[in-house]
Short mmCIF file of C-alpha atoms and ligand atoms in Angstrom, two decimals:
data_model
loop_
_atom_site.label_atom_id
_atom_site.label_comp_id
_atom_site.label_asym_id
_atom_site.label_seq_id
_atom_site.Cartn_x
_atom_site.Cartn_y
_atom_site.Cartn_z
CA UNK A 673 43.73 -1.19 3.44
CA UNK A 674 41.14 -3.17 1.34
CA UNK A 675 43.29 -5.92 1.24
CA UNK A 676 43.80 -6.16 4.89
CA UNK A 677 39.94 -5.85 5.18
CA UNK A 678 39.34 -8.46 3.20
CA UNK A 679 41.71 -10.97 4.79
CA UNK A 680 40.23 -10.10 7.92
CA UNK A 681 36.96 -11.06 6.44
CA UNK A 682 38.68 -14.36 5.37
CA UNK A 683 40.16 -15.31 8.60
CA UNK A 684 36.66 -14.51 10.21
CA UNK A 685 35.44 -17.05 7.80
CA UNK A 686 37.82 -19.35 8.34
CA UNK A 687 37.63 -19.35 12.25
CA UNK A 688 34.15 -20.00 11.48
CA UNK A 689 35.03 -22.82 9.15
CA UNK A 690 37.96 -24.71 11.57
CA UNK A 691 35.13 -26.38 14.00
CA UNK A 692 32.86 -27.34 10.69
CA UNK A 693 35.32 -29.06 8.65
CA UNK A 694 36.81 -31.24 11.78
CA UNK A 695 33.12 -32.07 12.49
CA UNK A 696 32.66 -32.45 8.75
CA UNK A 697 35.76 -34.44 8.59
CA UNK A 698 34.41 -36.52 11.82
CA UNK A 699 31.30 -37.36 10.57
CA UNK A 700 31.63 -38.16 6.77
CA UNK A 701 35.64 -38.54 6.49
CA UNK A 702 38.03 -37.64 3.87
CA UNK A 703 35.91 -38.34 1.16
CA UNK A 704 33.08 -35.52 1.69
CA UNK A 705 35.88 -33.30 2.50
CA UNK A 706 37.25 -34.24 -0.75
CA UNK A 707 34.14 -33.52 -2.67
CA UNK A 708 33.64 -29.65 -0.80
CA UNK A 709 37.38 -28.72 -1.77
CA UNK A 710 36.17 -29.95 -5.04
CA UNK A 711 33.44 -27.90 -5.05
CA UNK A 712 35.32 -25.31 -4.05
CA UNK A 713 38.04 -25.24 -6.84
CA UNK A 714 35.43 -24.49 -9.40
CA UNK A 715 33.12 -21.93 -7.03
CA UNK A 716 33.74 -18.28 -8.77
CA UNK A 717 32.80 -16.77 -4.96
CA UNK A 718 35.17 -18.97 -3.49
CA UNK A 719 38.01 -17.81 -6.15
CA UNK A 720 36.84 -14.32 -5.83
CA UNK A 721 37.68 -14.56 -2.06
CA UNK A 722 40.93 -16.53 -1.73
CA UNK A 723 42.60 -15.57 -4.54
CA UNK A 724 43.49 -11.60 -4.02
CA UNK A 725 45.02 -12.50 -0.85
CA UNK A 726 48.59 -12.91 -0.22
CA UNK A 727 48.53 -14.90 2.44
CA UNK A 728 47.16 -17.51 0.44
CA UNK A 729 49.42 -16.82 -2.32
CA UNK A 730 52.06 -17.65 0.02
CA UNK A 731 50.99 -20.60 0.97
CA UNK A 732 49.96 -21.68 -2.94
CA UNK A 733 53.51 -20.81 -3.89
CA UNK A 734 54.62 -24.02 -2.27
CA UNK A 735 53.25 -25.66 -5.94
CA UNK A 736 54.11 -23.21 -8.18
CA UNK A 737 56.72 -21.50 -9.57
CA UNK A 738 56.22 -18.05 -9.51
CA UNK A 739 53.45 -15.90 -11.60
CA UNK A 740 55.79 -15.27 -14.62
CA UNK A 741 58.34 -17.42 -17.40
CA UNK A 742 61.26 -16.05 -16.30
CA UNK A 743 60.58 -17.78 -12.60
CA UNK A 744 59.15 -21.08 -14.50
CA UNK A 745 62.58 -21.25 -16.55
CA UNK A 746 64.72 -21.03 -13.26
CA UNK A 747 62.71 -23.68 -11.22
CA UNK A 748 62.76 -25.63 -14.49
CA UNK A 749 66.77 -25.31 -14.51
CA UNK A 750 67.12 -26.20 -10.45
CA UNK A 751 64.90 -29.39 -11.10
CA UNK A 752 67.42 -30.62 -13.85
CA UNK A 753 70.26 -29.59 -12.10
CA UNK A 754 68.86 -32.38 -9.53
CA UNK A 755 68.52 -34.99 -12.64
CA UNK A 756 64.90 -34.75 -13.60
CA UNK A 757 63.74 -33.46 -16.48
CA UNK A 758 60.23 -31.06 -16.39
CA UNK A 759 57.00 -29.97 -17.95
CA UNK A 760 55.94 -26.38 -17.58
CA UNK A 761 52.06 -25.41 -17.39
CA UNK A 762 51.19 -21.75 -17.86
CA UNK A 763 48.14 -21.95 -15.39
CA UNK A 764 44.63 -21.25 -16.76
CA UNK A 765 41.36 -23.28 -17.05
CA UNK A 766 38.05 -22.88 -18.48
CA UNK A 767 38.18 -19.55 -20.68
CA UNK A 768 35.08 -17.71 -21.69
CA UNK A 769 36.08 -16.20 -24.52
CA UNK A 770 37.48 -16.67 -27.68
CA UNK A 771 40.16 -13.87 -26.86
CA UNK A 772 41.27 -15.59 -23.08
CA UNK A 773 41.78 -18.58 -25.27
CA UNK A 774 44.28 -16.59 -27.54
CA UNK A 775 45.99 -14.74 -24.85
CA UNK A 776 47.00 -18.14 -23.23
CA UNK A 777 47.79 -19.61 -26.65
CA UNK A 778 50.07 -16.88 -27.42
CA UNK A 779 51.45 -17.52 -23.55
CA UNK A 780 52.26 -20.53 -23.93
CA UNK A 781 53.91 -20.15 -27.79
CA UNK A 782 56.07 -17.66 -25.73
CA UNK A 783 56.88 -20.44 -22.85
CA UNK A 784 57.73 -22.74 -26.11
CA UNK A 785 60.44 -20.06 -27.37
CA UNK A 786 61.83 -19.38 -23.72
CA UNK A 787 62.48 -23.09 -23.16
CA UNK A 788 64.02 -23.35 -27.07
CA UNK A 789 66.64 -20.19 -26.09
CA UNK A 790 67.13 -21.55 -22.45
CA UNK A 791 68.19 -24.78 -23.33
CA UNK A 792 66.24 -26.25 -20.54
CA UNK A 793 65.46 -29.95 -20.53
CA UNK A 794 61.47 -29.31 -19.93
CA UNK A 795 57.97 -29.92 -22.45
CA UNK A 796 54.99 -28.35 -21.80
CA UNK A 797 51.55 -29.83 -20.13
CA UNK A 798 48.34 -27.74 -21.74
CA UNK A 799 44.94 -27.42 -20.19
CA UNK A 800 41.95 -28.10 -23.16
CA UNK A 801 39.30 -25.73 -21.31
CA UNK A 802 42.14 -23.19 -21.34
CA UNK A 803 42.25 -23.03 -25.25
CA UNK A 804 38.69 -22.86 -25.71
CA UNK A 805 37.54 -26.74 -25.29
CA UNK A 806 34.59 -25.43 -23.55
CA UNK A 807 33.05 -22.31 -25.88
CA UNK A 808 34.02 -24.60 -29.36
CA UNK A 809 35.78 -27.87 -29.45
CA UNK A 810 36.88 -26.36 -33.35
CA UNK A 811 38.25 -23.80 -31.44
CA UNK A 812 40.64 -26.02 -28.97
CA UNK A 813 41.83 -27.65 -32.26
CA UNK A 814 42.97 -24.65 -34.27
CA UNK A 815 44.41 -23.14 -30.97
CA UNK A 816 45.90 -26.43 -30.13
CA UNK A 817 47.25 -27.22 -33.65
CA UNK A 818 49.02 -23.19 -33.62
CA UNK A 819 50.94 -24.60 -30.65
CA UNK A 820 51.66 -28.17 -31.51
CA UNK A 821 53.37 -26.66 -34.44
CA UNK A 822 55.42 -24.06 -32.52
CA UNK A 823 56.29 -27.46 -30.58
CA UNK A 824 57.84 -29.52 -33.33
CA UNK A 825 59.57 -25.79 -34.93
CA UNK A 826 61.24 -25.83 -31.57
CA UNK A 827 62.04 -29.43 -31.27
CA UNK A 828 59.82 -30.00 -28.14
CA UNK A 829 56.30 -31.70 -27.16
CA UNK A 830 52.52 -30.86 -25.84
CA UNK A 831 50.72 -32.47 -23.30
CA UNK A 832 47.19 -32.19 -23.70
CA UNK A 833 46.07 -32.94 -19.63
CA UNK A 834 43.49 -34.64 -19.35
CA UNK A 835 39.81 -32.83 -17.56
CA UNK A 836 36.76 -33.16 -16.89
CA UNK A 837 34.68 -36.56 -17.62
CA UNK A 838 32.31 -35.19 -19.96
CA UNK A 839 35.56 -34.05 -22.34
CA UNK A 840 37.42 -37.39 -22.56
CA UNK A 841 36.00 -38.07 -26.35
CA UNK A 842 36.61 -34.98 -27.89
CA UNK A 843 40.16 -34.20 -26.12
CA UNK A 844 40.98 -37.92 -27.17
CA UNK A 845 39.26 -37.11 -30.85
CA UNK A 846 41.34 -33.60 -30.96
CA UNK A 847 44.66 -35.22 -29.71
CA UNK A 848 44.61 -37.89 -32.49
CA UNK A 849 43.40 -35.69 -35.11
CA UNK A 850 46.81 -33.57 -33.90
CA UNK A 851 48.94 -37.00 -33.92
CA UNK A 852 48.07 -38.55 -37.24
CA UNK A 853 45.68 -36.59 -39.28
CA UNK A 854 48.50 -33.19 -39.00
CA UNK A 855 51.46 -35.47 -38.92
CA UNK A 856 52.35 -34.02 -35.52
CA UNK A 857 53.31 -37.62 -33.87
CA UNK A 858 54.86 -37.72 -30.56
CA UNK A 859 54.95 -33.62 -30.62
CA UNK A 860 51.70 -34.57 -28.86
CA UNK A 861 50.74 -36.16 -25.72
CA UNK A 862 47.75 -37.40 -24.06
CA UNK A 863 46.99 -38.22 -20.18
CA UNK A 864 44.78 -41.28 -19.33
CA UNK A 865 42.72 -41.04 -15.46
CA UNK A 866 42.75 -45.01 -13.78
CA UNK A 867 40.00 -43.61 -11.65
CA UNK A 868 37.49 -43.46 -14.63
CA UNK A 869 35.85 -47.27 -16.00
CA UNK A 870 36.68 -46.34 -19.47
CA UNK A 871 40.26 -46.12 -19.10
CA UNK A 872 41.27 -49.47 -19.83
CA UNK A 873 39.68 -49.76 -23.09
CA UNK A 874 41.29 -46.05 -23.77
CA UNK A 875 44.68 -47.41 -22.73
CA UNK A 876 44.43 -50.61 -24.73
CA UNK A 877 43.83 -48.46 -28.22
CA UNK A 878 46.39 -45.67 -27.21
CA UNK A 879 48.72 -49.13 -26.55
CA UNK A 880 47.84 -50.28 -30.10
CA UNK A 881 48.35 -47.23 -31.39
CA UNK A 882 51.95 -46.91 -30.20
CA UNK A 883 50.99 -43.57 -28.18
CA UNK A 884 52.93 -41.09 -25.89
CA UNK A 885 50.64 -41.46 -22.60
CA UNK A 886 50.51 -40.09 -19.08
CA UNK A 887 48.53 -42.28 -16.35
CA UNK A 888 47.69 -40.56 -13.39
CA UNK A 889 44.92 -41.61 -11.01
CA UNK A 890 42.45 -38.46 -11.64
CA UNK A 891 41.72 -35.08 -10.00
CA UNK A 892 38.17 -34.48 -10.40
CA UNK A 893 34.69 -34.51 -9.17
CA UNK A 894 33.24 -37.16 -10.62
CA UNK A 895 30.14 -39.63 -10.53
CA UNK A 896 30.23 -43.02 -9.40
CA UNK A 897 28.65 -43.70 -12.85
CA UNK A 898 32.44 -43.02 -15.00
CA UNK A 899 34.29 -43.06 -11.77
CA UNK A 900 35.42 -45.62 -9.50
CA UNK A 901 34.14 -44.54 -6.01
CA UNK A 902 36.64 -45.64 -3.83
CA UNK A 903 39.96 -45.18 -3.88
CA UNK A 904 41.36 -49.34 -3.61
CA UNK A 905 39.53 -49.50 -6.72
CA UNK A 906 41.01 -46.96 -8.60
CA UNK A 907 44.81 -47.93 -7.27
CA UNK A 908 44.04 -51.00 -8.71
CA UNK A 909 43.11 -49.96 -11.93
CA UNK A 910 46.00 -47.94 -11.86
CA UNK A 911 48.47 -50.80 -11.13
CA UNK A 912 46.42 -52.85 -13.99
CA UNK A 913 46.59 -49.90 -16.27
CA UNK A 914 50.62 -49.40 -15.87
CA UNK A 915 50.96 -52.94 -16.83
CA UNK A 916 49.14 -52.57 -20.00
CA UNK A 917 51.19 -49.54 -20.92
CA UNK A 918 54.63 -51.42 -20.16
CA UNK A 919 53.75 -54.43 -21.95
CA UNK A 920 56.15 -55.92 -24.34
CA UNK A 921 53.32 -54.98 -27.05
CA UNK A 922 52.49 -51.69 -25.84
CA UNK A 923 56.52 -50.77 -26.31
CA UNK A 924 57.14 -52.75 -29.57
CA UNK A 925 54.54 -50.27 -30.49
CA UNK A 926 55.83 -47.40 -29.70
CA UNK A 927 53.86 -46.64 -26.35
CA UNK A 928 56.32 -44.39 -23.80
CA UNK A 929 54.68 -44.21 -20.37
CA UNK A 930 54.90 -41.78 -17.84
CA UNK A 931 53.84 -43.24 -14.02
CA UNK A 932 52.17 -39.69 -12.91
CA UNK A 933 52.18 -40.32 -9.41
CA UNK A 934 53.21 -39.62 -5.31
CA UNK A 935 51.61 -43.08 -4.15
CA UNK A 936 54.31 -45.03 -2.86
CA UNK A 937 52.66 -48.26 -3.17
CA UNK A 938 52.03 -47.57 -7.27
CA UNK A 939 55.12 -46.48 -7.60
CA UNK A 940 56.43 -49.74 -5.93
CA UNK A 941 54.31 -51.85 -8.52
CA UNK A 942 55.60 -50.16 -11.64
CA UNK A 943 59.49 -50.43 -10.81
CA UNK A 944 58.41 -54.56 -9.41
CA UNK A 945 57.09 -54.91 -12.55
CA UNK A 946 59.47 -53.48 -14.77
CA UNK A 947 62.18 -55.54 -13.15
CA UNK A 948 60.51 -58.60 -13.45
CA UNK A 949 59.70 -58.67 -17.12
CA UNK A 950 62.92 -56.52 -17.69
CA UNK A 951 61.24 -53.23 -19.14
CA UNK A 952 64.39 -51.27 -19.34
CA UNK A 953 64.33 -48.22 -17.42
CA UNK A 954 64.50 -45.50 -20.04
CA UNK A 955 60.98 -46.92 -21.40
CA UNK A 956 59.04 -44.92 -18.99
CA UNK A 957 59.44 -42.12 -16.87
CA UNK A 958 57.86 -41.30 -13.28
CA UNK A 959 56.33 -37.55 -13.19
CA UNK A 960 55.34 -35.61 -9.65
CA UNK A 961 54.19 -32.03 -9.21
CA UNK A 962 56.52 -29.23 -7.97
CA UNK A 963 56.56 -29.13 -4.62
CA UNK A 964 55.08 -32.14 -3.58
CA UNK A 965 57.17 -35.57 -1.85
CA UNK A 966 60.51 -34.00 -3.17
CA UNK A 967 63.03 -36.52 -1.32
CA UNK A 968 61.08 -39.26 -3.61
CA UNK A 969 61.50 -37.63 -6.14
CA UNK A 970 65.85 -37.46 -5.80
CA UNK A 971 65.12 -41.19 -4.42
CA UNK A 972 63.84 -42.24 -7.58
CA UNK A 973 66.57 -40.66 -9.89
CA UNK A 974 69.04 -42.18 -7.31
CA UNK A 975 67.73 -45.61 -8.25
CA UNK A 976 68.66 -44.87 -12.19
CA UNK A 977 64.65 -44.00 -13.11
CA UNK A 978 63.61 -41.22 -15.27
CA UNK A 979 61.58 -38.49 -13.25
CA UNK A 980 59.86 -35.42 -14.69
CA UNK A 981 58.64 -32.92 -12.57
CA UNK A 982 55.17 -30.90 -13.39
CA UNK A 983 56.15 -27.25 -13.03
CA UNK A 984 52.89 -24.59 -13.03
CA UNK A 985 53.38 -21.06 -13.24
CA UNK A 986 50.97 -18.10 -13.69
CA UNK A 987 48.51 -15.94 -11.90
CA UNK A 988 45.40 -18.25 -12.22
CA UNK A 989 46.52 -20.54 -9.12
CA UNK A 990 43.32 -20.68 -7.29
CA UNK A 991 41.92 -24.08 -9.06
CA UNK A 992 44.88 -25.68 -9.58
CA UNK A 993 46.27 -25.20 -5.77
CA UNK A 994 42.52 -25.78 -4.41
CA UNK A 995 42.39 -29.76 -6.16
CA UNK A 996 45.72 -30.02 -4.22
CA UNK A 997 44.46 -29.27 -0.94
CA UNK A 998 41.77 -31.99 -1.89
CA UNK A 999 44.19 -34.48 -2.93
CA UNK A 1000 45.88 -34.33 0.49
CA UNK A 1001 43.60 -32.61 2.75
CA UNK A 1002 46.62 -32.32 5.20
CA UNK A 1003 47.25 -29.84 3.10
CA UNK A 1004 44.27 -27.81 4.81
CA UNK A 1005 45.76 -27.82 7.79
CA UNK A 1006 48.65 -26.58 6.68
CA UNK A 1007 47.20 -23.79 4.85
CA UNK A 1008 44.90 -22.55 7.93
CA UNK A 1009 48.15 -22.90 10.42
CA UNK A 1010 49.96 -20.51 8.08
CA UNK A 1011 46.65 -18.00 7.83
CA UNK A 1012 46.73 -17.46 11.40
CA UNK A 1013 50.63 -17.59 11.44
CA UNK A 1014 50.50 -14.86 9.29
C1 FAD B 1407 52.69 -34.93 -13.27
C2 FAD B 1407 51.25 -35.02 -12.95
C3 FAD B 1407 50.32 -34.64 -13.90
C4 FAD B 1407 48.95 -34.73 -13.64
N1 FAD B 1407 48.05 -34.44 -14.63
C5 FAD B 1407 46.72 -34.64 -14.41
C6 FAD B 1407 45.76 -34.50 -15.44
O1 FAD B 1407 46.07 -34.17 -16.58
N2 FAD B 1407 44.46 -34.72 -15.14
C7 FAD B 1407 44.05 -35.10 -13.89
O2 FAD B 1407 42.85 -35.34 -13.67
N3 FAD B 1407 44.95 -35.22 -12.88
C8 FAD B 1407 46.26 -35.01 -13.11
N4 FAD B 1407 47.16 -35.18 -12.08
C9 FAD B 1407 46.68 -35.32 -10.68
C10 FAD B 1407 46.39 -36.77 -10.34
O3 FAD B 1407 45.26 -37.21 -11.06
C11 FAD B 1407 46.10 -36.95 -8.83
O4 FAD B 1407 45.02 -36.15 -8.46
C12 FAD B 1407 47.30 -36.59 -7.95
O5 FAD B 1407 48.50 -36.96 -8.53
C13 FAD B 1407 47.19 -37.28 -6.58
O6 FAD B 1407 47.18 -38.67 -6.75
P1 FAD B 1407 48.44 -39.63 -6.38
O7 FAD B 1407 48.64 -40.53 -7.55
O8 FAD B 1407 49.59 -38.81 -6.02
O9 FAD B 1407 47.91 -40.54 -5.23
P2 FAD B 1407 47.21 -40.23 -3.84
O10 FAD B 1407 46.71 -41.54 -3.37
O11 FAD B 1407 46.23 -39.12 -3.97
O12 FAD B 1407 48.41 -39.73 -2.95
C14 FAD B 1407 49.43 -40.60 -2.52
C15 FAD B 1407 50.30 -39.85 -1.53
O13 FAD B 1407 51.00 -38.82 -2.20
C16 FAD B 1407 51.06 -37.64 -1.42
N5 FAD B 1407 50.26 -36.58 -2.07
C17 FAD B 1407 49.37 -36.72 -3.08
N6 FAD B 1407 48.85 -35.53 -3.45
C18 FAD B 1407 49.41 -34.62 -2.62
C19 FAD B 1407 49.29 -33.21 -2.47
N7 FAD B 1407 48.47 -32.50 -3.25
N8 FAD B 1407 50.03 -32.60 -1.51
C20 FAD B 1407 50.88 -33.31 -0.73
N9 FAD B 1407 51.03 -34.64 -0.81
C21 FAD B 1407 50.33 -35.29 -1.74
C22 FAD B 1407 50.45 -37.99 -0.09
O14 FAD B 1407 51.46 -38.44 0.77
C23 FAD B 1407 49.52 -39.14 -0.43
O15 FAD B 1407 49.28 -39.99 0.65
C24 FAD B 1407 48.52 -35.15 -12.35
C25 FAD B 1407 49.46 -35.56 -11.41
C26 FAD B 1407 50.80 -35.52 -11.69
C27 FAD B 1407 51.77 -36.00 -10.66
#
């Protein structure tokens, strides 16, 4: 009864909302819709009101697995069944206390062991804020360092994602403390963002350093003072920054490269490249998230390319399925035509 009260609530809003975002989108395009559903992931009202509904759940559950393991496991097993391997993310971000931080490190030791008895070909992608980056960067570490070992007891690898801006230094500083301080190697990943103006002197030392590295093109809010404003300029970088990580340096050193990406057009560039200065194919990997451009995804492991598909599961959706809608705001469509489908 409350339920239904509230979603009636929700579609009133969103009747309301229909005419203001196309006159939104009309006026200031994409890229101010962009920064509201940006907003938006990280507004607690906003969370508060979406998130206990199950119509939106529904609609969510197009990019994610399910709320629990067992459902992660089984999506993990269907995607290599179709050739690809996967990384699982227990969903969470931004934790305000020391004991959320331990719940989801405990979580995700617990996704570790499930994979190890499953025998499923997947690693797992890790969220900083979610193991305390933002109450005590000591406290990401230990947290962080608990699960990296679980990682190399059980044969498998963390990827530290990558966040906010404002925590590229001390996720960078954490993950090589992890890597070569702790011994932990390639048990630990990091991820690099092409849209932010640091990137290529971050690539260039992970490069030199022989580093396990995602690129992917960045899902934030962010200032045109880190950030490349428009988006040429950050598929650029991105094309610039691939190249970099596939160089015959980067890969004498060690570097593996994963292409995190559903652009076409960057995809293109990477497997151009790697032909023409025959990088052979199982030096780098492409990675998508579930439930997004699946026929390119089989179309790349039909061409003999490694593909890794980013599988989230949990009951803290709302943020991650909210950047989502921003990435493709499509996507918002979609979602309202399903609300009032409902
Ligand atoms: C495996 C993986 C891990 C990631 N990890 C991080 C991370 O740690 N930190 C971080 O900041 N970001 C991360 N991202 C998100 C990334 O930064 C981008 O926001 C996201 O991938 C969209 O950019 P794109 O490269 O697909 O290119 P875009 O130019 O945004 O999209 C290209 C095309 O892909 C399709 N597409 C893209 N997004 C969607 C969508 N949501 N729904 C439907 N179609 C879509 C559309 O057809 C679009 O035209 C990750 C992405 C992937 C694939």
């Amino acid at each position: 009864m409350k339920e239904m009260k509230t979603q009636k609530k929700i579609t009133l809003l969103l009747l309301m909302m229909i005419p203001s975002l196309g006159l939104l989108l009309y006026w200031f395009g994409e890229r101010w819709l962009r920064a509201l559903l940006l907003y938006l992931s990280t507004a607690v009202w906003a969370q508060r009101l979406v998130s206990h509904t199950s119509l939106a759940w529904r609609v969510a559950s197009r990019f994610i697995a399910g709320e629990t393991v067992d459902e992660a496991i089984a999506t993990a097993r269907a995607v290599n069944a179709a050739g690809m391997s996967a990384t699982i993310n227990y969903l969470g971000e931004h934790v305000h206390s020391p004991q959320e931080a331990a719940y989801a490190r405990e979580e995700i030791i617990r996704l570790l062991d499930c994979i190890h008895q499953s025998g499923v070909d997947a690693n797992v992608s890790v969220k900083p804020s979610q193991l305390g980056l933002n109450i005590d960067p000591h406290l990401l570490y230990e947290n962080l360092r608990i699960v990296v070992r679980r990682a190399q007891q059980t044969n498998n690898r963390i990827r530290v994602d990558m966040e906010e801006s404002s925590t590229v230094d001390t996720t960078l500083g954490i993950y090589r403390r992890l890597r070569d301080e702790d011994g932990f190697g390639h048990h630990v990943g990091s991820v690099i963002q092409a849209y932010l103006y640091r990137s290529e002197a971050d690539i260039a030392k992970l490069a030199a350093e022989g580093a396990w590295v995602r690129l992917c093109k960045g899902a934030y809010a962010e200032p045109p003072e880190v950030a490349f404003p428009h988006k040429a300029d950050t598929d650029a970088n991105f094309i610039h920054l691939v190249r970099l990580m596939l160089s015959d340096e980067a890969r004498q050193n060690g570097m593996y490269a994963c292409v995190a990406t559903h652009d076409e057009a960057m995809i293109q560039a990477t497997i151009a490249h790697a032909q023409t200065h025959q990088v052979p194919a199982e030096s780098f990997e492409f990675q998508m998230l579930y439930g997004i451009r699946r026929e390119m995804q089989e179309k790349i492991v039909a061409q003999g390319y490694r593909m890794r598909v980013y599988i989230p599961y949990g009951t803290a959706w709302y943020a991650y399925f909210v950047r989502r809608l921003a990435e493709r705001p499509a996507n918002l469509w979609f979602f309202i035509a399903n609300f009032f489908r409902a």
